[in-house]
Amino acid sequence: MKKPITGLAVTAAVAAAGLALATAPAKTAHAKTLVYCSEGDPSGFNPSLFTDGTTFDASSRQIYNRLVEFERGTTNIIPALAESWEVSEDGQTYTFKLRPGVKFHSNDSFAPSRDFNADDVLYSFERQLLEDHPFHTVSGGTYEYFAAMSMDSLVTSIEKVDDMTVRFNLSRPEAPFIANLGMDFASVLSAEYAQQMLDAGTPEQVDLAPIGTGPFVFVDFQPGATVRFRAFDDYFRGRSPLDNLVFAITPDSSVRFAKMQAGECHVTLNPNPADLQAMADDPEIDLIQREGLNVGYLAYNTEKEPYTDARVRKALNMAINKQAIIDAVFQDAGTIAKNPLPPTIWSYNEATVDDDYDPGAAKALLAEAGFGDGFETDIWAMPVQRPYNPNARRMAELIQADWAAVGVTAEIVSFEWPEYLKRSKDAEHQTLLLGWTGDNGDPDNFLATLLGCDAVRGSNRAQWCHQPFEELVQAAKVTADVDERTRLYEQAQLVFKEEAPWATIAHSVVSQPVRAEVIDWKIDPFGGNIFYGVDLAE
Amino acid sequence: MLSFVLRRLALVIPTFFGVTLVAFLLVHLIPGDAIDVLGGERGVSPELRARLMAELGLDKPLWQQYLIYVGNVFQGDLGISTLNRKPVWEEFFARFPATLELSITAILFAIIVGLPAGIIAGVRRGSAFDHSVMGAALTGYSMPIFWWALLMIFFFSVTLGWTPVSGRISVIYFFDQPTGFMLIDSLLSGEKGAFRSAVSHLILPTIVLGTIPLAVIARMTRSSMIEVLSDDYIRTARAKGLSPFLVVNVHALRNALIPVITVIGLQVGTLLAGAILTETIFSWPGIGRWMIESIGRRDYPSVQGGILLIASAVIIVNLVVDVLYSIINPRIRYAS
């Protein structure tokens, strides 16, 4: 009996040894190749067609430029493809002087014959604006951000004044217009490349094999695995010190952290709150933190009883112990919100007085409103994790307990994410948890987008249309003067607080781990990852 | 033999119909649609929604959509992804080699380790080896894949630094992948160290994905072996004075393998189910992860096409197993 067993055991041992041919991971210490562990596949490479940050990171933020851009790490507007601009007296005409000598990338099927000029600007915007544009329906033609920022109704025409001058004519004065042009969807693509691909019968190539003016040239995309870029030698702001940039697609956040520890990536995003302490303790990892451009809130459906009464909303606000939420849900990676705007945005009103936690006063106010015995309601909790709400279920449970203490019985409700968004848009909820991350750093992007009358049955989940507030926000929208706008927005925030359509809960503190050898990493307030300006220590 | 194969093939056709119907219904029963997902927190205007619904064929009644879908499938058209407008067929086969490579190494690992372990445990029934193999098999079978994978990563990759954390090959290697099989492509690339890197990236996912099939194969082999070893013809063989090696490996093993082969065939389904989790954790760019992402994006054509193609793979493998089975055990062929 001995013999066969030995023979088989040897086979098994050889097989096991073969599998155990463990080799040390190849460290990514290759000369100036920065590896970024990203979350998922980009949806495509034309940022005007998509709305997700993963796509922007792989396209607009590395490959393209815009007429104006946000200074890295801030919400300040700086000139980019436009050197300067003028606004007409009536605020309805914007004239941009374009930057000369800006080069486009090239690839296997395209080599640019000219520098960037007005034709490229016209192509990039008219494709989104004009329904009869030959590219309008290419690649699906869903220009959601363009539409979401109301650019389709705002821009009446775009004129080429000369090769290096472009004029935008607007249907109304709209102060946030300049900030909109800094957004990802406003990236400038090559008109010459588009024409060549159209002539070749492959217009969709423009969106799949991108050609831009940006600091990095697109090299390759392996779905589910990697996106590769190399530095653009002729970049108008100067070549990036990094030679190569690789996105290693890693969907699981625990695995991303493991890859950082093992030195397989230099930068990653969205860490697990539970891993933050370990990251902070790791000498090879710098944990960088800053306040996010976001707000997490609980919206009361002001169309439904009893939330038609501002006293009830105020009372419930006072019943919520926000500090407990910051501690338990954000694990201290958040700050209490008192305004619907995050403090990183200009016109944030420091003078606003929050509804402090006071269950006694809340009870009294409820009694005054005729609900001394409490009532029954629901709290909708998002099924997904977002920077402004890392754990909506937990947050809902805490609020449920707080409200129970003042006699209000709440049931927690949740749906699958798309369903959640749809039903809440249809105002089926009584109260719901949601939040917002800013698009363009303009206060209008919070106050009008989330609380304006036009947004009812849309992103205004409180269904709150309050004329005094609406008038202030609309007035600010048509004023170019920043001081005047600031005054109007500050006032609007006070009206908001008085009427309490939301319980403003928190602004998150964004944490981003980067390896110690990464030089000059800045957290983008818009949640992006921008690699131009970043270097690696030798 | 031919008629046996034909009979089996005839059974496949209704199965395919069933799969298309189930795939279609399941996908359309998930609340929310592709356009809601595209719109995100911001939403889509009613005009754009109407245009997209028409473009994607979602504006028709469900039964019409199904008939159109089945009609297209029988013409070999699985539709185009709502996300990037590429043919589903192309998307699937861009990722299938990654899953196939991992599944093959995982099942080989399971067989190479599980079969000998099961045989030895069966032959040495009641020994300490038997008890430890069966204990380990039960543990392996009961372990959640997600947890097991993370445990392996933290131990072997982070603490010991022996294996890479995730991916198919180190990002420093960049070459064409004509076959889609990283082991082959890395050899063909001629880049120094590429093959070694590909092998080292395969180790952990192979072990994790192979664990459950390994446990099943080891247990099955053991019990089948025990049963066969108590048969009269084995006693006869021993009485004739045949060497124990011949008795176990020639006479007993051949008969003991019959149920084991069926079990291995059935494990293909388990492997593909396990691949969904394993691929997500190990950032493995295969169809499991693609399916998860497609479901999240309500990419109906991709999910339907994916389910159909995966089901086809399982059906084909089971067909092959049936045929193999009839070769090993002619009684099956003659009986039917």
PDB file of C-alpha atoms in Angstrom, chain A residues 42-56 59-60 64 123-129 133-148 183-189 203-210, chain B residues 34-35 37-40 42-44 48 51-52 55 82-85 297:
ATOM      1  CA  PRO A  42     -14.089  54.985 -17.635  1.00  0.00           C
ATOM      2  CA  SER A  43     -17.389  55.013 -19.534  1.00  0.00           C
ATOM      3  CA  GLY A  44     -15.601  56.553 -22.512  1.00  0.00           C
ATOM      4  CA  PHE A  45     -13.068  59.241 -23.369  1.00  0.00           C
ATOM      5  CA  ASN A  46     -15.258  62.165 -24.325  1.00  0.00           C
ATOM      6  CA  PRO A  47     -16.168  63.964 -21.079  1.00  0.00           C
ATOM      7  CA  SER A  48     -19.135  65.759 -22.613  1.00  0.00           C
ATOM      8  CA  LEU A  49     -20.982  62.454 -23.017  1.00  0.00           C
ATOM      9  CA  PHE A  50     -20.762  61.294 -19.389  1.00  0.00           C
ATOM     10  CA  THR A  51     -21.263  62.501 -15.851  1.00  0.00           C
ATOM     11  CA  ASP A  52     -19.096  60.257 -13.669  1.00  0.00           C
ATOM     12  CA  GLY A  53     -15.837  61.250 -12.044  1.00  0.00           C
ATOM     13  CA  THR A  54     -14.126  58.037 -13.109  1.00  0.00           C
ATOM     14  CA  THR A  55     -14.587  59.053 -16.736  1.00  0.00           C
ATOM     15  CA  PHE A  56     -13.465  62.622 -16.090  1.00  0.00           C
ATOM     16  CA  SER A  59     -10.329  62.045 -19.964  1.00  0.00           C
ATOM     17  CA  SER A  60     -10.923  65.740 -19.291  1.00  0.00           C
ATOM     18  CA  TYR A  64      -8.028  67.810 -22.491  1.00  0.00           C
ATOM     19  CA  TYR A 123     -16.748  72.114 -32.846  1.00  0.00           C
ATOM     20  CA  SER A 124     -16.650  71.193 -29.158  1.00  0.00           C
ATOM     21  CA  PHE A 125     -19.637  73.330 -28.174  1.00  0.00           C
ATOM     22  CA  GLU A 126     -21.747  73.181 -31.317  1.00  0.00           C
ATOM     23  CA  ARG A 127     -21.613  69.408 -31.239  1.00  0.00           C
ATOM     24  CA  GLN A 128     -23.467  69.599 -27.930  1.00  0.00           C
ATOM     25  CA  LEU A 129     -25.654  72.569 -28.782  1.00  0.00           C
ATOM     26  CA  HIS A 133     -24.508  69.082 -36.101  1.00  0.00           C
ATOM     27  CA  PRO A 134     -22.993  66.024 -37.846  1.00  0.00           C
ATOM     28  CA  PHE A 135     -21.582  64.852 -34.507  1.00  0.00           C
ATOM     29  CA  HIS A 136     -24.609  65.589 -32.336  1.00  0.00           C
ATOM     30  CA  THR A 137     -25.863  61.990 -32.184  1.00  0.00           C
ATOM     31  CA  VAL A 138     -22.474  60.254 -32.475  1.00  0.00           C
ATOM     32  CA  SER A 139     -21.754  57.888 -29.507  1.00  0.00           C
ATOM     33  CA  GLY A 140     -25.296  58.235 -28.194  1.00  0.00           C
ATOM     34  CA  GLY A 141     -25.206  62.007 -27.950  1.00  0.00           C
ATOM     35  CA  THR A 142     -26.272  62.320 -24.323  1.00  0.00           C
ATOM     36  CA  TYR A 143     -24.815  65.662 -23.324  1.00  0.00           C
ATOM     37  CA  GLU A 144     -26.247  65.492 -19.832  1.00  0.00           C
ATOM     38  CA  TYR A 145     -24.000  67.971 -18.092  1.00  0.00           C
ATOM     39  CA  PHE A 146     -24.434  70.458 -20.918  1.00  0.00           C
ATOM     40  CA  ALA A 147     -28.196  70.123 -20.428  1.00  0.00           C
ATOM     41  CA  ALA A 148     -27.990  69.955 -16.620  1.00  0.00           C
ATOM     42  CA  MET A 183     -16.300  72.078 -16.108  1.00  0.00           C
ATOM     43  CA  ASP A 184     -15.363  68.765 -17.681  1.00  0.00           C
ATOM     44  CA  PHE A 185     -18.092  68.765 -20.338  1.00  0.00           C
ATOM     45  CA  ALA A 186     -16.625  72.014 -21.728  1.00  0.00           C
ATOM     46  CA  SER A 187     -13.369  70.296 -22.732  1.00  0.00           C
ATOM     47  CA  VAL A 188     -12.049  71.273 -26.160  1.00  0.00           C
ATOM     48  CA  LEU A 189     -11.581  68.534 -28.756  1.00  0.00           C
ATOM     49  CA  PRO A 203     -16.796  59.480 -36.361  1.00  0.00           C
ATOM     50  CA  GLU A 204     -17.073  57.558 -33.047  1.00  0.00           C
ATOM     51  CA  GLN A 205     -13.263  57.168 -33.064  1.00  0.00           C
ATOM     52  CA  VAL A 206     -13.099  60.750 -31.803  1.00  0.00           C
ATOM     53  CA  ASP A 207     -14.650  59.580 -28.534  1.00  0.00           C
ATOM     54  CA  LEU A 208     -12.753  56.288 -28.261  1.00  0.00           C
ATOM     55  CA  ALA A 209      -9.205  57.291 -29.246  1.00  0.00           C
ATOM     56  CA  PRO A 210      -9.067  60.787 -27.780  1.00  0.00           C
TER      57      PRO A 210
ATOM     58  CA  ALA B  34     -30.317  52.417 -18.109  1.00  0.00           C
ATOM     59  CA  ILE B  35     -31.411  55.986 -18.626  1.00  0.00           C
ATOM     60  CA  VAL B  37     -28.539  55.359 -14.251  1.00  0.00           C
ATOM     61  CA  LEU B  38     -27.032  57.537 -16.963  1.00  0.00           C
ATOM     62  CA  GLY B  39     -28.775  60.563 -15.484  1.00  0.00           C
ATOM     63  CA  GLY B  40     -27.585  59.905 -11.917  1.00  0.00           C
ATOM     64  CA  ARG B  42     -29.106  65.058 -12.010  1.00  0.00           C
ATOM     65  CA  GLY B  43     -31.639  63.265 -14.125  1.00  0.00           C
ATOM     66  CA  VAL B  44     -32.389  63.346 -17.833  1.00  0.00           C
ATOM     67  CA  LEU B  48     -33.739  63.047 -24.230  1.00  0.00           C
ATOM     68  CA  ARG B  51     -35.121  59.734 -27.769  1.00  0.00           C
ATOM     69  CA  LEU B  52     -32.926  57.261 -25.905  1.00  0.00           C
ATOM     70  CA  GLU B  55     -32.969  54.331 -29.770  1.00  0.00           C
ATOM     71  CA  THR B  82     -26.077  50.786 -23.894  1.00  0.00           C
ATOM     72  CA  LEU B  83     -22.976  52.152 -22.231  1.00  0.00           C
ATOM     73  CA  ASN B  84     -20.410  52.324 -25.008  1.00  0.00           C
ATOM     74  CA  ARG B  85     -22.395  51.151 -28.043  1.00  0.00           C
ATOM     75  CA  ARG B 297     -25.519  50.324 -15.198  1.00  0.00           C
TER      76      ARG B 297
END
